[in-house]
Amino acid sequence: MKEVLLSIIGAGPAGLAAGLYGGRAGLKPLLIEKLSPGGQVLVTDWVENYPGFPDGLSGYDLIEKFASHARLFGMEELSGEIEEIQPVDGGFELSLSGGEPVFSRKVIVATGAGPNKLGVPGEEELTGKGVSYCATCDGPFFRDQTVAVVGGGDSAVQEAVFLTKFASKVYLIHRRDSLRAIKILQDKAFSNPKIEMVWNTVVESIKGKDGVESVELFNRSEGRRWELKVDGVFIFVGIRPNTGFLKGLVDLDENGFIVTDDWMRTSRPGIYAAGDCRSKPLRQIVTAAAEGATAAYAVEHDLAMQE
Amino acid sequence: MKEVLLSIIGAGPAGLAAGLYGGRAGLKPLLIEKLSPGGQVLVTDWVENYPGFPDGLSGYDLIEKFASHARLFGMEELSGEIEEIQPVDGGFELSLSGGEPVFSRKVIVATGAGPNKLGVPGEEELTGKGVSYCATCDGPFFRDQTVAVVGGGDSAVQEAVFLTKFASKVYLIHRRDSLRAIKILQDKAFSNPKIEMVWNTVVESIKGKDGVESVELFNRSEGRRWELKVDGVFIFVGIRPNTGFLKGLVDLDENGFIVTDDWMRTSRPGIYAAGDCRSKPLRQIVTAAAEGATAAYAVEHDLAMQE
């Protein structure tokens, strides 16, 4: 069985920053990732608020920089999906789907979060056939077509603006009468002639045969129900953490995010958490990176205390 | 009196990241700084661990990027030193030495920290005459000379290695028998032929007339006292926060660092803290930046809740 001092699960900004700091501290961390490095950043078209890059850069480019930075300090990588973390004497045994298990003294969980679903009829059946949770991935398929964006936060508004690069018309459907998004994004949306706001309205179902043809809408303040013809539906109604495999192992908050102290220690000694999967106020690249750095520092500190 | 929604005191990575996020949120933040942007980063020769810059860059270059990034989103700047923060109706009145006062609804304190002194005879008199707290600033003055570095943490060891670029000999004087610095730095120091370790030893005084001539040392394990001829003394024995002006206004920890919650809110509603002046485990550029971003987000959130 492969034995390491530190495993890091997940290769978004939090996991890669933990790899950088853990590597620089001489821990030879092992980064375990399902696919390739990236996380949610890869579905971000353009990053304009990671401090130090005033010109902005693509999510892909930023992750490449993070990954090569961490590799420079000796981070190793393993491809695989964690099935279970089993506490054993002196550390943890990580079971991987389709791979040898790994013994690790300490574990940093940086598995991030994924999109919430609306949970309406047609959503699951038409996912990948016009229903999408990633404008960067699927926006280009809707050139000169009509799409609906569902949500009212930063992501929904930012992606609605982004989609106007391709679509001829974007309906921004929001269940309230005002947006939650920051002002700069609201201003961009309101001044964009391709975006039409649909206030106080929820999606009741998504209809179509081989692809999306329409959405059934319900205006909650007027009690009105109607059908809107669209070619695509982009859903941005929050995120849920990828923490299912941790149930019973560490304390989670009411939404399933991992609770930690200031050192990123979870309720179980030896397991740390960083990034979007953590219970915290602000989910940004820079906060994920800082938490990854802090978690690696805590691991280094806690290992030294045990020696 | 100038009136703003948000003032940020201090222009290191924390203050500038708060400026970036506050600006992007449309708050038109006012950054108040004694001198020019920088903070402790400017005394760092080379930054190799801010995630996203695998090639490393100088502290000066990184701060320039942070500052231009924040200015891009509308951060304003004011030169001045804060003398007092006075709670008034609906916000705070900031008194500046040699300038008009400013009314601000919210205040983010990002005043950083400065070097601890040894507190030994000769230290104060010879500061700037061979006694230094900044290798980047003063190292080049000691070409082909002999210097002492005092301390055993990351800063002391990193700067000792840096000083070998100039000095012909560097004594690293540490009061314990092992270093606290991370392993990669220890390895660099131990393998550098110009560095000689002086273990279990404290500096009792610094001697010299117009400049440093020697240090009086005491080996604690052997009870031995002797004089070592050096041309310069670089002191890296921890930091103390620049929070004196906050006494009685917000809760500080036993070392004077500002206590906050996860949102960077201090004990006084309307005042937030970020960066090295905050009570926390890890003081790095990336953690300062994340806290600045989070503090600005908290301000935006708290202002919106009040409207």
Coordinates of C-alpha atoms in Angstrom, one line a residue:
Chain A
M1 CA 0.0 0.0 0.0
K2 CA 1.3 3.4 -0.9
E3 CA 2.1 5.4 2.2
V4 CA 2.3 9.2 2.4
L5 CA 2.3 11.9 5.1
L6 CA -0.3 14.0 3.4
S7 CA -3.1 13.3 0.9
I8 CA -5.1 16.1 -0.7
I9 CA -8.4 15.2 -2.2
G10 CA -9.5 17.5 -5.0
A11 CA -7.4 19.7 -7.4
G12 CA -9.2 23.1 -7.5
P13 CA -7.4 26.2 -6.1
A14 CA -7.7 25.0 -2.5
G15 CA -6.1 21.6 -3.2
L16 CA -3.4 23.0 -5.4
A17 CA -2.5 25.7 -2.9
A18 CA -2.3 23.0 -0.2
G19 CA -0.1 21.1 -2.6
L20 CA 2.2 24.1 -3.1
Y21 CA 2.5 24.8 0.7
G22 CA 2.7 21.2 1.7
G23 CA 5.4 20.6 -1.0
R24 CA 7.4 23.6 0.0
A25 CA 7.3 22.3 3.6
G26 CA 8.8 19.1 2.5
L27 CA 5.8 16.9 3.1
K28 CA 5.7 15.4 -0.5
P29 CA 1.9 15.7 -0.6
L30 CA -0.1 13.4 -2.8
L31 CA -2.9 15.1 -4.7
I32 CA -5.8 12.8 -5.6
E33 CA -8.2 14.0 -8.3
K34 CA -10.9 12.3 -10.3
L35 CA -10.1 14.0 -13.6
S36 CA -7.6 16.7 -14.3
P37 CA -6.9 19.8 -12.1
G38 CA -9.4 22.5 -12.1
G39 CA -12.5 22.3 -10.0
Q40 CA -15.3 24.8 -10.5
V41 CA -12.8 27.4 -11.8
L42 CA -12.8 25.6 -15.1
V43 CA -16.4 26.4 -15.7
T44 CA -15.6 30.1 -15.1
D45 CA -15.1 31.9 -18.4
W46 CA -13.0 34.7 -17.1
V47 CA -11.4 35.4 -13.7
E48 CA -11.1 39.2 -13.1
N49 CA -10.8 39.2 -9.3
Y50 CA -8.0 36.9 -8.3
P51 CA -5.7 39.6 -6.7
G52 CA -2.4 40.1 -8.7
F53 CA -3.9 39.6 -12.2
P54 CA -5.3 43.0 -13.1
D55 CA -5.7 42.1 -16.7
G56 CA -7.7 39.0 -15.8
L57 CA -7.2 35.6 -17.2
S58 CA -9.2 32.5 -18.1
G59 CA -10.0 30.0 -15.4
Y60 CA -8.1 27.4 -17.4
D61 CA -4.9 29.5 -17.5
L62 CA -5.1 30.3 -13.8
I63 CA -5.4 26.6 -12.8
E64 CA -2.5 25.8 -15.1
K65 CA -0.4 28.3 -13.1
F66 CA -1.6 26.9 -9.8
A67 CA -0.8 23.4 -10.9
S68 CA 2.6 24.0 -12.2
H69 CA 3.4 26.1 -9.1
A70 CA 2.5 23.2 -6.9
R71 CA 4.4 20.6 -9.0
L72 CA 7.5 22.8 -8.7
F73 CA 7.6 22.1 -5.0
G74 CA 7.3 18.4 -5.3
M75 CA 3.5 17.7 -5.2
E76 CA 2.7 14.2 -6.6
E77 CA -0.5 13.3 -8.4
L78 CA -2.8 10.3 -8.5
S79 CA -5.9 9.9 -10.6
G80 CA -8.8 8.3 -8.8
E81 CA -12.1 8.8 -7.0
I82 CA -12.2 8.4 -3.2
E83 CA -14.8 5.9 -2.1
E84 CA -14.1 5.9 1.6
I85 CA -11.8 7.3 4.2
Q86 CA -11.2 4.8 7.0
P87 CA -9.6 5.9 10.2
V88 CA -6.8 3.4 11.0
D89 CA -3.9 3.3 13.5
G90 CA -1.8 6.5 13.0
G91 CA -3.8 7.9 10.1
F92 CA -6.3 7.0 7.4
E93 CA -6.8 4.4 4.7
L94 CA -8.2 5.9 1.5
S95 CA -10.1 3.5 -0.8
L96 CA -10.1 4.5 -4.4
S97 CA -12.4 3.3 -7.1
G98 CA -10.3 1.2 -9.5
G99 CA -7.0 1.7 -7.8
E100 CA -4.8 0.6 -4.9
P101 CA -5.7 2.0 -1.5
V102 CA -3.5 4.8 0.0
F103 CA -2.4 5.1 3.7
S104 CA -2.0 8.8 4.7
R105 CA -1.1 10.3 8.1
K106 CA -3.1 13.4 7.3
V107 CA -5.9 14.3 4.8
I108 CA -6.9 17.6 3.4
V109 CA -10.4 17.5 1.9
A110 CA -10.7 20.0 -1.0
T111 CA -13.5 18.4 -3.0
G112 CA -15.3 21.6 -3.7
A113 CA -19.0 21.9 -4.6
G114 CA -21.3 21.3 -7.5
P115 CA -24.4 23.0 -8.8
N116 CA -27.8 22.7 -7.2
K117 CA -30.6 21.3 -9.3
L118 CA -34.0 22.9 -9.7
G119 CA -35.7 19.5 -9.2
V120 CA -38.5 20.1 -11.8
P121 CA -39.9 17.7 -14.4
G122 CA -37.8 17.6 -17.5
E123 CA -34.6 18.9 -15.9
E124 CA -32.8 15.5 -15.6
E125 CA -34.0 14.1 -18.9
L126 CA -32.9 17.2 -20.8
T127 CA -29.5 17.7 -19.1
G128 CA -27.0 17.8 -21.9
K129 CA -29.8 18.3 -24.4
G130 CA -30.3 22.0 -23.7
V131 CA -30.3 22.0 -19.9
S132 CA -26.9 23.1 -18.6
Y133 CA -25.1 24.3 -15.4
C134 CA -22.1 25.7 -17.2
A135 CA -22.3 28.7 -19.6
T136 CA -18.6 28.4 -20.5
C137 CA -19.0 24.8 -21.5
D138 CA -22.3 25.0 -23.4
G139 CA -22.9 28.7 -24.3
P140 CA -21.3 28.4 -27.8
F141 CA -24.0 25.9 -28.8
F142 CA -26.7 28.5 -28.6
R143 CA -25.5 31.0 -31.2
D144 CA -28.4 33.2 -32.3
Q145 CA -30.8 31.2 -30.2
T146 CA -33.0 32.0 -27.2
V147 CA -32.0 30.9 -23.7
A148 CA -33.3 31.1 -20.2
V149 CA -31.0 31.7 -17.2
V150 CA -32.5 30.7 -13.8
G151 CA -31.2 32.5 -10.6
G152 CA -30.4 35.9 -9.2
G153 CA -26.9 35.7 -7.6
D154 CA -23.5 36.6 -8.9
S155 CA -23.2 33.4 -11.0
A156 CA -26.6 33.7 -12.7
V157 CA -26.1 37.3 -13.6
Q158 CA -22.5 37.0 -14.7
E159 CA -23.3 34.0 -16.9
A160 CA -26.4 35.7 -18.3
V161 CA -24.2 38.5 -19.5
F162 CA -21.7 36.0 -20.8
L163 CA -24.4 34.1 -22.8
T164 CA -25.3 37.3 -24.7
K165 CA -22.0 36.7 -26.6
F166 CA -23.8 33.8 -28.3
A167 CA -27.5 33.9 -27.8
S168 CA -29.7 36.5 -29.5
K169 CA -31.9 36.7 -26.4
V170 CA -31.4 35.8 -22.7
Y171 CA -34.3 35.7 -20.3
L172 CA -33.1 36.0 -16.7
I173 CA -35.7 34.3 -14.6
H174 CA -35.6 35.1 -10.9
R175 CA -38.1 34.1 -8.1
R176 CA -37.7 37.5 -6.3
D177 CA -38.2 41.1 -7.4
S178 CA -34.5 42.1 -7.1
L179 CA -31.2 40.4 -7.7
R180 CA -28.7 39.3 -5.1
A181 CA -25.8 39.8 -7.4
I182 CA -23.2 42.6 -6.7
K183 CA -24.0 45.9 -8.2
I184 CA -21.4 45.9 -11.0
L185 CA -22.9 42.7 -12.3
Q186 CA -26.5 44.0 -12.0
D187 CA -25.5 47.2 -13.9
K188 CA -24.0 45.0 -16.7
A189 CA -27.2 43.0 -16.9
F190 CA -29.6 45.9 -16.9
S191 CA -27.7 47.8 -19.6
N192 CA -27.5 44.8 -21.9
P193 CA -30.3 45.0 -24.5
K194 CA -30.3 41.2 -25.1
I195 CA -31.2 40.5 -21.5
E196 CA -34.8 40.6 -20.4
M197 CA -35.7 40.3 -16.7
V198 CA -38.5 37.9 -15.6
W199 CA -39.2 38.8 -12.0
N200 CA -41.1 36.9 -9.3
T201 CA -41.1 33.8 -11.4
V202 CA -40.2 30.2 -10.9
V203 CA -39.7 27.4 -13.5
E204 CA -42.3 24.7 -13.0
S205 CA -41.1 22.3 -15.7
I206 CA -38.8 22.1 -18.7
K207 CA -40.3 20.7 -21.9
G208 CA -39.0 19.2 -25.1
K209 CA -38.5 16.0 -27.0
D210 CA -34.9 15.7 -28.2
G211 CA -33.9 19.0 -26.8
V212 CA -35.3 21.9 -24.8
E213 CA -38.3 23.5 -26.5
S214 CA -39.9 25.6 -23.7
V215 CA -40.2 26.3 -20.0
E216 CA -43.4 26.4 -18.0
L217 CA -43.3 29.5 -15.7
F218 CA -45.3 30.7 -12.8
N219 CA -45.4 34.3 -11.6
R220 CA -45.8 34.1 -7.9
S221 CA -46.9 37.7 -7.3
E222 CA -49.5 37.7 -10.1
G223 CA -50.5 34.0 -9.8
R224 CA -50.0 33.8 -13.6
R225 CA -48.8 30.6 -15.4
W226 CA -47.4 30.5 -18.9
E227 CA -45.1 28.9 -21.4
L228 CA -41.9 30.5 -22.8
K229 CA -40.2 29.2 -25.9
V230 CA -36.5 28.8 -25.3
D231 CA -33.8 26.6 -26.9
G232 CA -31.7 26.2 -23.7
V233 CA -32.0 26.6 -19.9
F234 CA -29.0 27.5 -17.8
I235 CA -29.4 26.9 -14.1
F236 CA -27.5 28.8 -11.4
V237 CA -29.3 28.4 -8.1
G238 CA -26.5 27.8 -5.7
I239 CA -24.1 25.0 -4.9
R240 CA -23.9 21.9 -2.8
P241 CA -20.7 20.5 -1.4
N242 CA -19.1 17.3 -2.5
T243 CA -19.0 15.9 1.0
G244 CA -21.3 12.8 0.8
F245 CA -18.4 10.4 1.4
L246 CA -17.6 12.2 4.7
K247 CA -20.9 11.6 6.5
G248 CA -20.4 10.3 10.0
L249 CA -16.6 11.0 9.7
V250 CA -16.5 14.8 10.3
D251 CA -19.0 17.4 11.4
L252 CA -21.0 19.0 8.5
D253 CA -23.3 22.1 8.7
E254 CA -27.0 22.0 7.9
N255 CA -26.2 22.2 4.2
G256 CA -23.5 19.6 4.2
F257 CA -20.5 21.9 4.2
I258 CA -17.5 20.9 6.4
V259 CA -17.1 22.7 9.7
T260 CA -13.5 23.6 10.7
D261 CA -11.6 25.8 13.1
D262 CA -9.3 28.7 12.0
W263 CA -6.6 26.1 11.2
M264 CA -8.9 24.3 8.8
R265 CA -9.1 21.3 11.2
T266 CA -12.3 19.4 11.1
S267 CA -13.9 17.7 14.1
R268 CA -11.8 14.6 13.4
P269 CA -8.1 15.0 14.2
G270 CA -6.0 14.4 11.1
I271 CA -8.7 15.5 8.6
Y272 CA -8.6 19.1 7.4
A273 CA -10.8 21.0 4.9
A274 CA -10.3 23.9 2.5
G275 CA -12.2 25.6 -0.3
D276 CA -15.8 25.5 -1.5
C277 CA -16.6 22.4 0.5
R278 CA -16.0 24.3 3.7
S279 CA -18.6 26.1 5.8
K280 CA -17.7 29.8 5.4
P281 CA -18.9 33.2 4.2
L282 CA -17.2 33.8 0.9
R283 CA -16.4 31.3 -1.9
Q284 CA -13.7 32.8 -4.2
I285 CA -10.5 31.5 -5.7
V286 CA -8.4 33.6 -3.3
T287 CA -10.2 32.4 -0.2
A288 CA -9.9 28.7 -1.4
A289 CA -6.2 29.3 -2.0
A290 CA -5.7 30.8 1.4
E291 CA -7.5 28.0 3.1
G292 CA -5.4 25.4 1.2
A293 CA -2.2 27.1 2.4
T294 CA -3.5 27.3 6.0
A295 CA -4.5 23.6 6.0
A296 CA -1.1 22.5 4.8
Y297 CA 0.5 24.7 7.4
A298 CA -1.7 23.1 10.1
V299 CA -0.7 19.7 8.9
E300 CA 3.0 20.6 9.0
H301 CA 2.5 22.0 12.5
D302 CA 0.5 19.1 13.8
L303 CA 2.9 16.5 12.4
A304 CA 5.9 18.3 14.0
M305 CA 4.0 18.3 17.3
Q306 CA 3.6 14.5 17.1
E307 CA 7.2 13.8 16.4
Chain B
M1 CA -15.7 66.5 5.8
K2 CA -15.1 63.8 3.2
E3 CA -17.8 61.1 3.5
V4 CA -17.4 57.5 2.3
L5 CA -19.1 54.2 2.7
L6 CA -15.9 52.3 3.3
S7 CA -12.4 53.3 4.5
I8 CA -9.5 50.8 4.4
I9 CA -6.6 51.6 6.6
G10 CA -3.3 50.2 5.3
A11 CA -2.2 49.2 1.8
G12 CA -0.5 45.8 2.0
P13 CA -2.0 42.8 0.3
A14 CA -5.0 42.7 2.7
G15 CA -5.9 46.4 2.2
L16 CA -5.4 46.2 -1.5
A17 CA -7.5 43.0 -1.9
A18 CA -10.2 44.7 0.2
G19 CA -10.0 47.7 -2.2
L20 CA -10.3 45.4 -5.2
Y21 CA -13.4 43.6 -3.8
G22 CA -14.9 46.7 -2.3
G23 CA -14.4 48.6 -5.6
R24 CA -15.9 45.8 -7.7
A25 CA -18.9 45.8 -5.4
G26 CA -19.4 49.5 -6.2
L27 CA -18.5 50.8 -2.7
K28 CA -15.9 53.2 -4.0
P29 CA -13.6 52.4 -1.1
L30 CA -11.1 54.9 0.2
L31 CA -7.7 53.5 1.0
I32 CA -5.7 55.4 3.6
E33 CA -2.0 54.8 3.8
K34 CA 0.9 56.5 5.5
L35 CA 3.4 56.1 2.7
S36 CA 3.0 54.2 -0.6
P37 CA 1.3 50.8 -1.0
G38 CA 3.3 47.8 0.1
G39 CA 3.4 46.9 3.7
Q40 CA 5.7 44.1 4.9
V41 CA 5.7 42.6 1.4
L42 CA 8.1 45.4 0.3
V43 CA 10.8 44.1 2.7
T44 CA 10.5 40.7 1.1
D45 CA 13.2 40.1 -1.5
W46 CA 11.4 37.4 -3.5
V47 CA 7.9 36.0 -3.3
E48 CA 7.9 32.3 -4.4
N49 CA 4.7 31.1 -2.7
Y50 CA 1.8 33.4 -3.8
P51 CA -0.2 30.8 -5.7
G52 CA -0.4 31.6 -9.4
F53 CA 3.1 32.9 -9.9
P54 CA 5.2 29.7 -10.3
D55 CA 8.2 31.8 -11.5
G56 CA 8.1 33.9 -8.4
L57 CA 8.3 37.7 -8.4
S58 CA 9.6 40.5 -6.3
G59 CA 7.5 41.8 -3.4
Y60 CA 7.6 45.2 -5.1
D61 CA 6.2 43.8 -8.4
L62 CA 3.5 41.8 -6.7
I63 CA 2.3 44.9 -4.8
E64 CA 2.3 46.9 -8.0
K65 CA 0.0 44.3 -9.5
F66 CA -2.3 44.3 -6.4
A67 CA -2.5 48.1 -6.4
S68 CA -3.2 48.5 -10.1
H69 CA -5.8 45.7 -9.9
A70 CA -7.6 47.5 -7.1
R71 CA -7.4 50.9 -8.8
L72 CA -9.0 49.3 -11.9
F73 CA -12.2 48.8 -9.9
G74 CA -12.4 52.4 -8.6
M75 CA -10.5 52.3 -5.3
E76 CA -9.5 55.8 -4.2
E77 CA -6.4 56.7 -2.2
L78 CA -5.5 59.1 0.5
S79 CA -2.2 59.7 2.1
G80 CA -2.2 60.1 5.9
E81 CA -1.8 58.5 9.2
I82 CA -4.8 57.6 11.4
E83 CA -4.6 59.2 14.8
E84 CA -8.0 58.1 16.1
I85 CA -11.1 56.3 15.1
Q86 CA -14.1 57.9 16.8
P87 CA -17.5 56.1 16.8
V88 CA -20.2 58.6 15.7
D89 CA -23.8 58.3 14.6
G90 CA -24.0 56.0 11.6
G91 CA -20.3 55.3 11.4
F92 CA -16.9 56.5 12.3
E93 CA -14.9 59.7 12.2
L94 CA -11.2 59.1 11.3
S95 CA -8.7 61.7 12.5
L96 CA -5.7 62.0 10.3
S97 CA -2.4 63.6 11.2
G98 CA -2.0 66.7 9.0
G99 CA -5.2 66.2 7.1
E100 CA -9.0 66.7 7.1
P101 CA -11.0 64.1 9.0
V102 CA -13.0 61.4 7.1
F103 CA -16.4 60.1 7.9
S104 CA -16.8 56.5 7.0
R105 CA -19.8 54.1 7.5
K106 CA -17.5 51.1 7.7
V107 CA -13.8 50.7 8.4
I108 CA -11.5 47.8 7.4
V109 CA -8.3 47.8 9.5
A110 CA -5.4 46.3 7.5
T111 CA -2.5 48.0 9.3
G112 CA -0.3 44.9 9.3
A113 CA 2.5 44.3 11.8
G114 CA 6.1 45.4 12.3
P115 CA 9.2 43.7 13.6
N116 CA 9.8 42.9 17.3
K117 CA 12.9 44.4 18.9
L118 CA 15.4 42.4 20.9
G119 CA 15.4 45.1 23.6
V120 CA 19.1 45.0 24.3
P121 CA 21.6 47.8 24.8
G122 CA 22.9 49.3 21.6
E123 CA 20.0 48.1 19.5
E124 CA 18.1 51.4 19.3
E125 CA 21.2 53.6 19.0
L126 CA 22.7 51.5 16.2
T127 CA 19.5 51.0 14.2
G128 CA 20.2 52.3 10.7
K129 CA 23.9 52.1 11.5
G130 CA 24.3 48.4 11.1
V131 CA 21.2 47.1 13.0
S132 CA 18.4 46.3 10.6
Y133 CA 15.1 44.5 10.4
C134 CA 15.0 44.3 6.6
A135 CA 17.6 42.2 4.6
T136 CA 16.2 43.4 1.3
C137 CA 16.6 47.0 2.3
D138 CA 20.0 46.8 3.9
G139 CA 21.7 43.6 2.7
P140 CA 23.6 45.2 -0.2
F141 CA 25.4 47.5 2.3
F142 CA 27.3 44.5 3.7
R143 CA 29.1 43.2 0.6
D144 CA 32.1 41.1 1.6
Q145 CA 31.4 41.8 5.3
T146 CA 30.4 39.7 8.3
V147 CA 26.8 39.9 9.6
A148 CA 24.8 38.2 12.4
V149 CA 21.2 37.2 11.9
V150 CA 19.1 36.7 15.0
G151 CA 16.1 34.3 15.1
G152 CA 15.1 30.8 14.1
G153 CA 11.8 31.1 12.2
D154 CA 11.1 31.2 8.5
S155 CA 12.0 34.9 8.2
A156 CA 15.3 34.6 10.0
V157 CA 16.5 31.6 8.0
Q158 CA 15.2 32.9 4.6
E159 CA 16.9 36.2 5.1
A160 CA 20.1 34.6 6.3
V161 CA 20.3 32.7 3.1
F162 CA 19.5 35.9 1.2
L163 CA 22.3 37.8 2.9
T164 CA 24.9 35.3 1.7
K165 CA 24.5 37.0 -1.7
F166 CA 26.3 40.0 -0.2
A167 CA 28.1 39.1 3.0
S168 CA 31.1 36.9 3.1
K169 CA 30.0 35.3 6.4
V170 CA 26.6 35.0 8.1
Y171 CA 26.2 33.8 11.7
L172 CA 22.7 32.6 12.4
I173 CA 22.2 33.1 16.1
H174 CA 19.3 31.2 17.7
R175 CA 18.4 30.8 21.3
R176 CA 17.3 27.1 20.9
D177 CA 19.0 24.0 19.6
S178 CA 16.8 23.6 16.5
L179 CA 15.2 26.0 14.0
R180 CA 11.4 26.6 13.7
A181 CA 11.7 27.4 10.0
I182 CA 10.2 25.0 7.4
K183 CA 12.4 22.2 6.2
I184 CA 13.1 23.6 2.7
L185 CA 14.6 26.7 4.3
Q186 CA 16.6 24.8 6.9
D187 CA 18.1 22.6 4.1
K188 CA 19.1 25.8 2.2
A189 CA 20.8 27.2 5.3
F190 CA 22.6 24.0 6.4
S191 CA 24.0 23.5 2.9
N192 CA 25.2 27.1 2.5
P193 CA 28.9 27.3 3.3
K194 CA 28.7 30.9 4.2
I195 CA 26.2 30.3 7.0
E196 CA 27.4 29.2 10.5
M197 CA 24.9 28.2 13.1
V198 CA 25.3 29.6 16.7
W199 CA 22.9 27.5 18.8
N200 CA 21.5 28.0 22.3
T201 CA 22.7 31.6 22.2
V202 CA 21.2 35.0 22.9
V203 CA 22.4 38.5 22.0
E204 CA 23.0 40.4 25.2
S205 CA 24.2 43.7 23.7
I206 CA 25.2 45.3 20.4
K207 CA 28.4 47.3 20.5
G208 CA 29.9 50.0 18.2
K209 CA 30.6 53.7 17.9
D210 CA 29.5 55.0 14.5
G211 CA 28.4 51.6 13.4
V212 CA 28.1 48.0 14.6
E213 CA 31.4 46.5 15.7
S214 CA 30.4 43.4 17.7
V215 CA 27.7 41.6 19.5
E216 CA 28.0 40.2 23.1
L217 CA 26.7 36.7 23.1
F218 CA 25.6 34.3 25.9
N219 CA 25.4 30.5 25.3
R220 CA 22.6 29.4 27.6
S221 CA 23.4 25.7 27.7
E222 CA 27.1 26.2 28.4
G223 CA 26.8 29.4 30.4
R224 CA 29.5 30.9 28.2
R225 CA 29.7 34.6 27.4
W226 CA 31.8 36.0 24.5
E227 CA 32.1 38.8 21.9
L228 CA 31.7 38.2 18.2
K229 CA 33.0 40.7 15.7
V230 CA 30.4 41.6 13.1
D231 CA 29.7 44.5 10.8
G232 CA 25.9 44.2 10.9
V233 CA 23.0 42.7 12.9
F234 CA 19.8 41.6 11.2
I235 CA 17.0 40.9 13.7
F236 CA 14.0 38.6 12.8
V237 CA 12.4 37.6 16.1
G238 CA 8.7 37.8 15.3
I239 CA 6.3 40.6 14.7
R240 CA 3.9 42.8 16.6
P241 CA 0.7 44.2 15.2
N242 CA 0.2 47.9 14.4
T243 CA -2.9 48.2 16.5
G244 CA -2.0 50.6 19.2
F245 CA -4.6 53.2 18.0
L246 CA -7.4 50.6 18.4
K247 CA -7.0 50.0 22.1
G248 CA -10.4 50.1 23.9
L249 CA -12.2 50.2 20.5
V250 CA -12.1 46.5 19.5
D251 CA -11.0 43.3 21.2
L252 CA -7.4 42.4 20.9
D253 CA -5.7 39.1 21.8
E254 CA -2.9 38.9 24.4
N255 CA -0.3 39.9 21.8
G256 CA -2.4 42.9 20.5
F257 CA -3.7 41.2 17.3
I258 CA -7.3 41.9 16.4
V259 CA -9.9 39.2 17.2
T260 CA -12.5 38.7 14.4
D261 CA -15.2 36.2 13.4
D262 CA -15.2 34.3 10.1
W263 CA -16.5 37.4 8.3
M264 CA -13.6 39.5 9.6
R265 CA -15.9 41.5 11.9
T266 CA -14.3 42.8 15.0
S267 CA -16.0 43.1 18.4
R268 CA -17.2 46.5 17.3
P269 CA -20.0 46.5 14.6
G270 CA -18.8 48.5 11.6
I271 CA -15.1 47.8 12.1
Y272 CA -13.4 44.8 10.3
A273 CA -9.9 43.5 10.2
A274 CA -7.7 41.7 7.7
G275 CA -4.1 40.6 7.2
D276 CA -1.2 40.5 9.6
C277 CA -2.8 42.7 12.2
R278 CA -5.5 39.9 12.7
S279 CA -5.3 37.1 15.3
K280 CA -4.8 34.0 13.2
P281 CA -2.6 30.9 12.5
L282 CA -0.8 31.8 9.2
R283 CA 0.5 35.2 8.0
Q284 CA 1.1 35.0 4.3
I285 CA 0.3 37.1 1.3
V286 CA -2.5 34.8 0.1
T287 CA -4.1 34.7 3.5
A288 CA -4.0 38.5 3.8
A289 CA -5.6 38.8 0.4
A290 CA -8.3 36.3 1.2
E291 CA -9.2 38.2 4.4
G292 CA -9.3 41.5 2.6
A293 CA -11.7 40.1 0.1
T294 CA -13.8 38.6 2.8
A295 CA -13.9 41.8 4.9
A296 CA -15.0 43.8 1.8
Y297 CA -17.7 41.2 1.1
A298 CA -18.9 41.4 4.8
V299 CA -19.0 45.2 4.5
E300 CA -21.1 44.9 1.3
H301 CA -23.4 42.4 3.0
D302 CA -23.8 44.4 6.2
L303 CA -24.5 47.7 4.4
A304 CA -27.1 46.0 2.2
M305 CA -28.8 44.6 5.4
Q306 CA -29.0 48.1 6.8
E307 CA -30.6 49.7 3.8

